[in-house]
PDB file of C-alpha atoms in Angstrom:
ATOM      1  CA  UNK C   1     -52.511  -6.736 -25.672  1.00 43.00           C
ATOM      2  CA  UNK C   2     -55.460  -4.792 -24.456  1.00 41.00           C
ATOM      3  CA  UNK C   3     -58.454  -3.958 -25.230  1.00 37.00           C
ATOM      4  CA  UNK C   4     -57.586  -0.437 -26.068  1.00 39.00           C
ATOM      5  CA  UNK C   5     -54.392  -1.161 -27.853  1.00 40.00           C
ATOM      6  CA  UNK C   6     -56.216  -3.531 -30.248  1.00 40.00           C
ATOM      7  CA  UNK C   7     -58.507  -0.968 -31.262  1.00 41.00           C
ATOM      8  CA  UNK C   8     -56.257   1.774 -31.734  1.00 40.00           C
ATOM      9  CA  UNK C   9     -53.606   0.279 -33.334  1.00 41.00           C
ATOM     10  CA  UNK C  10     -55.575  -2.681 -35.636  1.00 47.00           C
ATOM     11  CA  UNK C  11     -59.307  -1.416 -36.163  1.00 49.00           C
ATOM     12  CA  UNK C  12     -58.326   1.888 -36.352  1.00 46.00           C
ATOM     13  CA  UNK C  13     -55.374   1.710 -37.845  1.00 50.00           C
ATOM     14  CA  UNK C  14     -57.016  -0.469 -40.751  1.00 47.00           C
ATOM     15  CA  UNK C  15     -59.420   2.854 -41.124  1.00 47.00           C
ATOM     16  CA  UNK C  16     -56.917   5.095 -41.074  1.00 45.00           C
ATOM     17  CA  UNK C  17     -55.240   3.102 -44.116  1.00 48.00           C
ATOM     18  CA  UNK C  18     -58.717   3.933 -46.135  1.00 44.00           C
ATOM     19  CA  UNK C  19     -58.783   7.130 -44.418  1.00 41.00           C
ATOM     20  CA  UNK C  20     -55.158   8.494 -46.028  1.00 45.00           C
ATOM     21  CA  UNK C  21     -54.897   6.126 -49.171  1.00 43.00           C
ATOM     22  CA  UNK C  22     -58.530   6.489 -50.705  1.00 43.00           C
ATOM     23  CA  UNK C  23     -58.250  10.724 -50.167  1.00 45.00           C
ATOM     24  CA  UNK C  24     -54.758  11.790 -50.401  1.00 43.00           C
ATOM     25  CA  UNK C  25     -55.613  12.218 -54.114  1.00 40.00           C
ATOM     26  CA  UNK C  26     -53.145   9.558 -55.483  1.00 39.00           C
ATOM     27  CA  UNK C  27     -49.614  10.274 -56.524  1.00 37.00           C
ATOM     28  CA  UNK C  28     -50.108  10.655 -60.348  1.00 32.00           C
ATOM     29  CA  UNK C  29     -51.909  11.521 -62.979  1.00 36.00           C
ATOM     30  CA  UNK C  30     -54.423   9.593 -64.895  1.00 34.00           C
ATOM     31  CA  UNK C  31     -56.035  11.345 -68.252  1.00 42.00           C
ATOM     32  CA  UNK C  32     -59.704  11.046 -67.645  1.00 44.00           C
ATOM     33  CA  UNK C  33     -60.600   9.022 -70.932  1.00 43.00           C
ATOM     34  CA  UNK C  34     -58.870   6.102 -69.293  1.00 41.00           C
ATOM     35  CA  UNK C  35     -59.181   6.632 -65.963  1.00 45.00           C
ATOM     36  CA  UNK C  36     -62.116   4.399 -65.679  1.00 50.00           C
ATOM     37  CA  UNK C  37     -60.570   1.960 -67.340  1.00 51.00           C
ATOM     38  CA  UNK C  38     -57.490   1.132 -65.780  1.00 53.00           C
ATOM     39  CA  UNK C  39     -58.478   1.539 -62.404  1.00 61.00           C
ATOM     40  CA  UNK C  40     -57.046  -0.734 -60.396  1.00 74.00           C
ATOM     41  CA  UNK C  41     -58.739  -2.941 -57.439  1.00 79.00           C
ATOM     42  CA  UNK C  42     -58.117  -1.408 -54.105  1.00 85.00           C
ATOM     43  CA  UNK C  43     -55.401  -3.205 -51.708  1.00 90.00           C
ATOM     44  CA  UNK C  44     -56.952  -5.201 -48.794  1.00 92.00           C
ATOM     45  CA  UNK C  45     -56.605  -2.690 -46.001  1.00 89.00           C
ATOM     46  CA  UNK C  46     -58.628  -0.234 -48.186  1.00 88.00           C
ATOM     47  CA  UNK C  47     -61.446  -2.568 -48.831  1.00 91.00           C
ATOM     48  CA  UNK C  48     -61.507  -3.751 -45.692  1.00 92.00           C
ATOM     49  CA  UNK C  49     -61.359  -0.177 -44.612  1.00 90.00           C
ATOM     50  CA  UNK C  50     -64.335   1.001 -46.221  1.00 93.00           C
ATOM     51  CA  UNK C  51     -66.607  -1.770 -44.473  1.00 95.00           C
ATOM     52  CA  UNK C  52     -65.525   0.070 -40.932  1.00 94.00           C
ATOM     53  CA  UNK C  53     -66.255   3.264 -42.834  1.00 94.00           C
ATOM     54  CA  UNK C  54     -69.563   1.752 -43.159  1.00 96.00           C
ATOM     55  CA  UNK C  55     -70.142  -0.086 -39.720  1.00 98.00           C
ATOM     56  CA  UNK C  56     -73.470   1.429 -37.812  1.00 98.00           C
ATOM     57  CA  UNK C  57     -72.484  -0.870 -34.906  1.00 98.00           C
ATOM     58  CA  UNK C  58     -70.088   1.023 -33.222  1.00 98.00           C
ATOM     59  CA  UNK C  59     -72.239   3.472 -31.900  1.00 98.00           C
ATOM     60  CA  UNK C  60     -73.870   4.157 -28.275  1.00 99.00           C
ATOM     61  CA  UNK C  61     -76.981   3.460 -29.417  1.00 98.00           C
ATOM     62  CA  UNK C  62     -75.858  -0.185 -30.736  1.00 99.00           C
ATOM     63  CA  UNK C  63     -74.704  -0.598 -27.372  1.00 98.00           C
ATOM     64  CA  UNK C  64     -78.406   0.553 -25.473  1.00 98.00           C
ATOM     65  CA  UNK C  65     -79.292  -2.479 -27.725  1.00 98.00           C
ATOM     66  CA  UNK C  66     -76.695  -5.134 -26.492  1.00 98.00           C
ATOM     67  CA  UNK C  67     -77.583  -3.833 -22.847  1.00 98.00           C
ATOM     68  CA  UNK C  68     -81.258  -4.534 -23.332  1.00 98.00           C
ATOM     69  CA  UNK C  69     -80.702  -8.049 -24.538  1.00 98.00           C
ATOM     70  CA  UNK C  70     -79.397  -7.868 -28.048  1.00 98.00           C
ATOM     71  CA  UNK C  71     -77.081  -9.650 -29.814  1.00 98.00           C
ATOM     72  CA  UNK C  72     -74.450  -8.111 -32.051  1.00 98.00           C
ATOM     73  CA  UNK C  73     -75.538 -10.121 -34.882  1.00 98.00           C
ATOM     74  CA  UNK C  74     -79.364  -8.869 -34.672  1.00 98.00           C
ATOM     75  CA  UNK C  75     -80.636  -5.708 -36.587  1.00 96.00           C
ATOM     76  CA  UNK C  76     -81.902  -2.917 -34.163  1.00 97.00           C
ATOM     77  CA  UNK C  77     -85.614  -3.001 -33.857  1.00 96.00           C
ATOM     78  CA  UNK C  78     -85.728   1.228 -33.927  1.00 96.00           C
ATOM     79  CA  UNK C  79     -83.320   3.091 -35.725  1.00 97.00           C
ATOM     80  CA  UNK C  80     -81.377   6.579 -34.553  1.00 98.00           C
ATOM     81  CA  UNK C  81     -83.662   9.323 -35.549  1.00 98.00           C
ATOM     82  CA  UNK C  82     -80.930  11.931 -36.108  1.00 97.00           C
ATOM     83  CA  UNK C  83     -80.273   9.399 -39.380  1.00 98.00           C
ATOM     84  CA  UNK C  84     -84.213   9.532 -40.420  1.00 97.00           C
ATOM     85  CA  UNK C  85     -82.985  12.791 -42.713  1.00 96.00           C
ATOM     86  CA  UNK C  86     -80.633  14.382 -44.320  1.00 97.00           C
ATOM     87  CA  UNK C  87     -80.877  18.643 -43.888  1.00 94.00           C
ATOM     88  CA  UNK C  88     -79.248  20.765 -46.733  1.00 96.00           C
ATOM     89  CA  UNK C  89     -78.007  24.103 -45.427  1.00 94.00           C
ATOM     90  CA  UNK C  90     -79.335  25.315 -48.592  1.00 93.00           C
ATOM     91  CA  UNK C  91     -82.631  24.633 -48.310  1.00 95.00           C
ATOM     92  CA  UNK C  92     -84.957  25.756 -45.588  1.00 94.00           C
ATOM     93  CA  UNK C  93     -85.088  23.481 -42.530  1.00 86.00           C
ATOM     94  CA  UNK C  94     -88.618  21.717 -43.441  1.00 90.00           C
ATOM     95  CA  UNK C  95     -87.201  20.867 -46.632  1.00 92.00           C
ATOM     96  CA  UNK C  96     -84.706  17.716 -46.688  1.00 94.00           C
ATOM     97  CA  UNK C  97     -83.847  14.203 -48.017  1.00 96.00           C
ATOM     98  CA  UNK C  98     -84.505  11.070 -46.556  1.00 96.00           C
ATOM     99  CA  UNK C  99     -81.606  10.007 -44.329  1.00 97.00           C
ATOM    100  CA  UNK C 100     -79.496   6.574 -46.223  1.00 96.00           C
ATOM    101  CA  UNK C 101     -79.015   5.139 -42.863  1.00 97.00           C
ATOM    102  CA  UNK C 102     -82.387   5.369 -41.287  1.00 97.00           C
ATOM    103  CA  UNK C 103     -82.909   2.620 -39.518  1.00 97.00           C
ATOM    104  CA  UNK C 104     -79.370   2.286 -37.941  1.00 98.00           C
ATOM    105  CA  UNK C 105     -76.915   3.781 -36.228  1.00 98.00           C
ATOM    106  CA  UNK C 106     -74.442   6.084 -36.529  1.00 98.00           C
ATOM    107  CA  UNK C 107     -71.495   5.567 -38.578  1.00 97.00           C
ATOM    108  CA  UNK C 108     -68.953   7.766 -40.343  1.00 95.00           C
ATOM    109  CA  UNK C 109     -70.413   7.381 -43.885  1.00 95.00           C
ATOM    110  CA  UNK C 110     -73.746   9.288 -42.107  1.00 95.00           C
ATOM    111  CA  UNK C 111     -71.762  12.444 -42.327  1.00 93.00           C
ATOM    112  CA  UNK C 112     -69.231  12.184 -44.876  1.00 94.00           C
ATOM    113  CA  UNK C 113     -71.244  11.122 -48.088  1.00 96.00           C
ATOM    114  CA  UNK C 114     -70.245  10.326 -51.313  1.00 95.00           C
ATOM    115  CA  UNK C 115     -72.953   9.783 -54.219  1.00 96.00           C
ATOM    116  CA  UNK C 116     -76.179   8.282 -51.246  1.00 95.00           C
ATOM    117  CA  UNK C 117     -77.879  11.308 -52.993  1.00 96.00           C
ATOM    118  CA  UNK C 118     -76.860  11.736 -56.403  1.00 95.00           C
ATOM    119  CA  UNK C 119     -79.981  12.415 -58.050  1.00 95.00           C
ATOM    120  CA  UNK C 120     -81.833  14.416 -55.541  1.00 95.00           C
ATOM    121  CA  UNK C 121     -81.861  18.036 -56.614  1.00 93.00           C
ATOM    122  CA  UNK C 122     -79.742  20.712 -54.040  1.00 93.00           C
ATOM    123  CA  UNK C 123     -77.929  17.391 -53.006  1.00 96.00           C
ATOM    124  CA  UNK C 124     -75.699  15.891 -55.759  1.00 95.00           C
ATOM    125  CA  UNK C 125     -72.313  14.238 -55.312  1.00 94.00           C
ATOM    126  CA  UNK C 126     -69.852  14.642 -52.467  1.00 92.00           C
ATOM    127  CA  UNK C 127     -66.294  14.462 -51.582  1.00 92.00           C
ATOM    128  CA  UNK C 128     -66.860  12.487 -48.445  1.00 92.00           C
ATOM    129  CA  UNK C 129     -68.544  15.517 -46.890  1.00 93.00           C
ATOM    130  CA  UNK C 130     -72.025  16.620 -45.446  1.00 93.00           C
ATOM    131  CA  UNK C 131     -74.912  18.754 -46.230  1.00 96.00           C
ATOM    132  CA  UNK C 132     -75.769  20.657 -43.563  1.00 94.00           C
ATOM    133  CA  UNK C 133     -74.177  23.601 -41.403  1.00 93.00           C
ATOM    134  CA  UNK C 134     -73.721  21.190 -38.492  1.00 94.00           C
ATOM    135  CA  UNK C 135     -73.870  17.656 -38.534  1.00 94.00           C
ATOM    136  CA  UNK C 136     -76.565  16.022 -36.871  1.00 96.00           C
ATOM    137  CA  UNK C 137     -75.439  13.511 -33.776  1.00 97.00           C
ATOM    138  CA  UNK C 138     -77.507  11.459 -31.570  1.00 98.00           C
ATOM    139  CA  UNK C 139     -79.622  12.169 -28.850  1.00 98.00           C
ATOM    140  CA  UNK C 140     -78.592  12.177 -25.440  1.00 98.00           C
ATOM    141  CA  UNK C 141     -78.922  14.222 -21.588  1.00 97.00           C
ATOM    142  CA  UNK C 142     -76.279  16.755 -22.331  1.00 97.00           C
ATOM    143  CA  UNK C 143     -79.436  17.995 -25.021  1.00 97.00           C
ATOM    144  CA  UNK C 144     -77.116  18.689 -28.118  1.00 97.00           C
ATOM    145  CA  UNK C 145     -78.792  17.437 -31.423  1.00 96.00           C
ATOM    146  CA  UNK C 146     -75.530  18.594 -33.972  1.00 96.00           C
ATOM    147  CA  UNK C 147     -72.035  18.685 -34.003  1.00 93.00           C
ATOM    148  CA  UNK C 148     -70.014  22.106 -33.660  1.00 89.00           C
ATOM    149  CA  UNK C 149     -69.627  22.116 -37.337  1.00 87.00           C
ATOM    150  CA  UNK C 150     -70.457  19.872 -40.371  1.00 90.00           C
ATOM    151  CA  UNK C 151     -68.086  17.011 -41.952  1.00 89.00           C
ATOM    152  CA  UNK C 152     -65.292  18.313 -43.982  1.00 86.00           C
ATOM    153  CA  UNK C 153     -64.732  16.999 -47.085  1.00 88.00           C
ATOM    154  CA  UNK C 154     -61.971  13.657 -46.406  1.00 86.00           C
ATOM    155  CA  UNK C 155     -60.718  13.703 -50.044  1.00 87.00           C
ATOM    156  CA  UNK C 156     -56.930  14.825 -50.195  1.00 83.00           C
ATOM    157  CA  UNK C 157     -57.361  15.832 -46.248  1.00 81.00           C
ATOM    158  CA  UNK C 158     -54.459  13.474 -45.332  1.00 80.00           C
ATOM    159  CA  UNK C 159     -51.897  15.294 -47.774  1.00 82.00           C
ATOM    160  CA  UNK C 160     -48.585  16.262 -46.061  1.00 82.00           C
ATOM    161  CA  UNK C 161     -48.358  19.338 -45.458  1.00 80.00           C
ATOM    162  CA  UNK C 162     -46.370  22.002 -43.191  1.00 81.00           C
ATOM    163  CA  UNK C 163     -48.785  22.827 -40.522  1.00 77.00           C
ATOM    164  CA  UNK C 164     -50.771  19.345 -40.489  1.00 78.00           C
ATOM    165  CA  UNK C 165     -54.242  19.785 -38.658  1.00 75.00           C
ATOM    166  CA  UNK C 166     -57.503  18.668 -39.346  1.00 73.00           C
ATOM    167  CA  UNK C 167     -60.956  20.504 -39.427  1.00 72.00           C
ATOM    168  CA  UNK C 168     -60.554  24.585 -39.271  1.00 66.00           C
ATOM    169  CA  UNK C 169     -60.013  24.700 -35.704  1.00 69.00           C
ATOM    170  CA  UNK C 170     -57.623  22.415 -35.665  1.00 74.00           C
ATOM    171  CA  UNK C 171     -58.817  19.809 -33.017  1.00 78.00           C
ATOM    172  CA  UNK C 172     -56.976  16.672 -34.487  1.00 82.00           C
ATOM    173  CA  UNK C 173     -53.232  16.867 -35.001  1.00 83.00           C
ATOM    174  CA  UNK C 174     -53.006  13.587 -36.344  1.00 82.00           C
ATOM    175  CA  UNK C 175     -55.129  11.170 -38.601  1.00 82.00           C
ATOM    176  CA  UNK C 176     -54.935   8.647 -35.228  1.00 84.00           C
ATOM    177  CA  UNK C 177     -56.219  11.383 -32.647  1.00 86.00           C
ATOM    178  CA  UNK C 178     -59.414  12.228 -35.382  1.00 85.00           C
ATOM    179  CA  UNK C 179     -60.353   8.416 -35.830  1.00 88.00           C
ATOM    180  CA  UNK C 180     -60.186   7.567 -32.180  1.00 89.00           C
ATOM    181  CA  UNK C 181     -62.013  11.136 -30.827  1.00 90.00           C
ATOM    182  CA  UNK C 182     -64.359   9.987 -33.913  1.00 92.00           C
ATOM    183  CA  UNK C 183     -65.504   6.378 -32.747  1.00 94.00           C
ATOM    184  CA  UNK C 184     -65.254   6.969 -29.411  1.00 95.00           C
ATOM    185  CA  UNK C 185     -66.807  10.499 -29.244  1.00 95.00           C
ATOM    186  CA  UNK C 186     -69.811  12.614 -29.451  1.00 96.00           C
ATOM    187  CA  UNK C 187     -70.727  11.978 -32.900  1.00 95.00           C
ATOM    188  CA  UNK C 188     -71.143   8.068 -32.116  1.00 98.00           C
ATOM    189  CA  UNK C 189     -72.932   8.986 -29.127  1.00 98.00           C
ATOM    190  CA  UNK C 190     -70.266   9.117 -26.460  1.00 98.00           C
ATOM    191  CA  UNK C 191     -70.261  11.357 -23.711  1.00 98.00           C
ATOM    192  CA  UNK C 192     -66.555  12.615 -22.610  1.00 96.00           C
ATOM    193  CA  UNK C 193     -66.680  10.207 -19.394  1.00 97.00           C
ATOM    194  CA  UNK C 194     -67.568   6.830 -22.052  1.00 97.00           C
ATOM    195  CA  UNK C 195     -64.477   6.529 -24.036  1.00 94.00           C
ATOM    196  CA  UNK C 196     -63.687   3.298 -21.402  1.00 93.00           C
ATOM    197  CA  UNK C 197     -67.211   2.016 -22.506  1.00 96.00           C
ATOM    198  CA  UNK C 198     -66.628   2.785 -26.281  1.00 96.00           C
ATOM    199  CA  UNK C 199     -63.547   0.823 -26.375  1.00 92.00           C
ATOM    200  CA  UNK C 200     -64.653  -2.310 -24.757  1.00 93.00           C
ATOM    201  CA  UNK C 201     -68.517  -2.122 -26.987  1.00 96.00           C
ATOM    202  CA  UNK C 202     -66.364  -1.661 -30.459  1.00 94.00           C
ATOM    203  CA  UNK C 203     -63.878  -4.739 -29.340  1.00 92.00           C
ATOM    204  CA  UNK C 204     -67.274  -6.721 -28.915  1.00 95.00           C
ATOM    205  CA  UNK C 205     -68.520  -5.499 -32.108  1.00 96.00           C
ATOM    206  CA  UNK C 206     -65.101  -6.833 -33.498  1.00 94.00           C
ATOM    207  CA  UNK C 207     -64.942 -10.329 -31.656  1.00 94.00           C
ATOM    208  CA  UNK C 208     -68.688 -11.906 -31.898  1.00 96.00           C
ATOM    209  CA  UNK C 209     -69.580 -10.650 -35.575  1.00 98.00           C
ATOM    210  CA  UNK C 210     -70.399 -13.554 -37.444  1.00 98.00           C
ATOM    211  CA  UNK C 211     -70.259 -12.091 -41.030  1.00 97.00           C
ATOM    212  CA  UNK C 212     -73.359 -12.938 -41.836  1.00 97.00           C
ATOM    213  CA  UNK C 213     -75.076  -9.027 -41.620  1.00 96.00           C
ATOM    214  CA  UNK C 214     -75.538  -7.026 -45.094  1.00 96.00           C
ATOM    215  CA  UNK C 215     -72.623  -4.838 -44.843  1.00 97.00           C
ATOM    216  CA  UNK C 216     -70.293  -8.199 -44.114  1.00 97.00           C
ATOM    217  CA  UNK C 217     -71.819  -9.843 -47.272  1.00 97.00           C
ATOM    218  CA  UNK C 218     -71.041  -6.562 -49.224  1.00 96.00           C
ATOM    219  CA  UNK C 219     -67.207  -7.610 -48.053  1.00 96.00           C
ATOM    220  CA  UNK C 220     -66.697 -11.304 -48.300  1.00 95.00           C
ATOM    221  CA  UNK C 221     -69.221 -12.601 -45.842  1.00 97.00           C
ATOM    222  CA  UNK C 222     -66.532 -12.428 -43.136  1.00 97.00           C
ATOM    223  CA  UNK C 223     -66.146 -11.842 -39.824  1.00 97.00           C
ATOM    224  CA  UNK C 224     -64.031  -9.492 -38.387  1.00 96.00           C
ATOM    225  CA  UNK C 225     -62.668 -12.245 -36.350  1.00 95.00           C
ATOM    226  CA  UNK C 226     -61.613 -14.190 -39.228  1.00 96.00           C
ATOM    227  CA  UNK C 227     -60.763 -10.896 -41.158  1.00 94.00           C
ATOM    228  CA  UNK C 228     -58.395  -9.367 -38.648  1.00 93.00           C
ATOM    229  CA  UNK C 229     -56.381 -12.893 -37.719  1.00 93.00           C
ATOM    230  CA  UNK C 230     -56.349 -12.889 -41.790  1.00 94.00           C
ATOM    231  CA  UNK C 231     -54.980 -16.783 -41.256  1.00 94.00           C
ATOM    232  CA  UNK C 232     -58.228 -18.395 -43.014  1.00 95.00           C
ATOM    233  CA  UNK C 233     -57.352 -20.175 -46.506  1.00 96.00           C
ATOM    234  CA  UNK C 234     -60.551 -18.886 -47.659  1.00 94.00           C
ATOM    235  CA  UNK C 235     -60.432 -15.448 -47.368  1.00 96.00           C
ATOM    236  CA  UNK C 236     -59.974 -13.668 -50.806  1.00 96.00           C
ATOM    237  CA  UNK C 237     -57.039 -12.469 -51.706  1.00 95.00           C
ATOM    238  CA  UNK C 238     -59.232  -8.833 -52.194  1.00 95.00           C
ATOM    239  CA  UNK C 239     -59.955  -9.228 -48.407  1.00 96.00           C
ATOM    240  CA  UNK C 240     -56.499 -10.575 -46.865  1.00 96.00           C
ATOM    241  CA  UNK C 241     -54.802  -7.584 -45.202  1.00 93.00           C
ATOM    242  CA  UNK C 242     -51.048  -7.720 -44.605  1.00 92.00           C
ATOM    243  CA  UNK C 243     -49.677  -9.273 -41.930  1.00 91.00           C
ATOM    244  CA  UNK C 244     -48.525  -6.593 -39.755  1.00 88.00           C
ATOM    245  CA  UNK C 245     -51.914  -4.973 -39.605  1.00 86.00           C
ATOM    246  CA  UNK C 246     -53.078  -8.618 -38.400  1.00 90.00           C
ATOM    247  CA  UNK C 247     -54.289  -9.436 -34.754  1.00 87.00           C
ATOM    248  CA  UNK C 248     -56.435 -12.557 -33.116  1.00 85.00           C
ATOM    249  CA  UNK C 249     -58.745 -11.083 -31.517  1.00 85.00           C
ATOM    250  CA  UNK C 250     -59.721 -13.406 -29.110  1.00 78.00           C
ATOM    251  CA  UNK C 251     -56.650 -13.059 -27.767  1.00 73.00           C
ATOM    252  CA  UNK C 252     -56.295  -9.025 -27.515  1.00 64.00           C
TER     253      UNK C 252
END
């Protein structure tokens, strides 16, 4: 299998699984007394999901850092600064929050937030959406600092419907097309002539993790190695995604 065909159909696809379980909005109905309190655990491939949701190390910057002698394990020693804040289209421009990922890299939760600024006034809770007009994306020679528009909200994006496109203009057709033009994009850094160069620094992301980085700890301590073969007799059963969605890596 190659590289490109383990990405797109085992990381992403894993992603994907977060992606159209967590926001399709659930097929019943819950009265909200209980709701809280018989909420079940999410499945493995959600779990697992939301730790790519969360990964900063997929990102061209990450991979400026692995050129310049890095390893994939290490933290980066200078953060992107399009994460230092957080702008809030309704609030004038000197006015913002401070960014929850300053420090690191891009990743998808940078855009599509949830409760990272709960108690800050003009901020609040979100459905997996942003706060500003147009999202911020990293620096690079083509000179654009934000994205053509901001992050949609995700929740109950992925329900069926007749026409099925995502975002108002309708670039993605398909859940697939928005995760891959996602990771290996503009918003992660990417220029159009990269995606080759994506690919190949996510797969290294994927193969030398170690587990031992905050995020993995958050999840298990594991790393995606041992996650994605899923063979290990130690992984938790709340981390041990199904067999079909399973792949050794080393191997791919």
């Amino acid at each position: 299998m190659s590289i490109f065909a383990m990405c797109s159909t085992h990381i992403i696809r894993i992603l994907l699984i977060s992606l159209l379980t967590t926001f399709s909005g659930g097929g019943w109905v819950i009265p909200d007394v209980f709701g809280q309190e018989i909420e079940e655990a999410d499945p493995p491939e959600i779990a697992n999901g939301e730790r790519l949701f969360l990964e900063t190390r997929f990102a061209q910057l990450f991979k400026i850092f692995l050129d310049d002698g890095g390893d994939v394990n290490d933290p980066l020693p200078q953060g992107d600064p399009a994460l230092d804040k957080v702008t809030n289209w309704q609030l004038p421009p000197d006015q913002f929050a401070d960014g929850p990922f300053a420090g690191q890299s891009m990743n998808c939760r940078s855009c599509h937030f949830v409760d990272e600024l709960l108690d800050i006034p003009k901020y609040g809770m979100n459905t997996y959406s942003d706060f500003a007009r147009r999202s911020p994306i990293p620096a690079r020679e083509d000179g654009k600092h934000t994205s053509v528009r901001n992050a949609p909200p995700l929740v109950n994006s992925a329900l069926p419907r007749q026409m099925f496109f995502l975002h108002t203009d309708a670039e993605f057709p398909t859940m697939v097309d928005l995760v891959t033009g996602t990771l290996t994009g503009r918003n992660y850094g990417w220029l159009p002539n990269e995606q080759t160069s994506a690919i190949s620094h996510i797969a290294k992301i994927i193969r030398e993790d170690s587990g031992a980085g905050d995020l993995a700890q958050e999840f298990g301590g594991l790393s995606y190695r041992v996650l994605f073969t899923g063979t290990d007799p130690s992984i938790p059963q709340e981390f041990l995604i199904p067999e079909n969605f399973r792949v050794e890596v080393s191997q791919a």
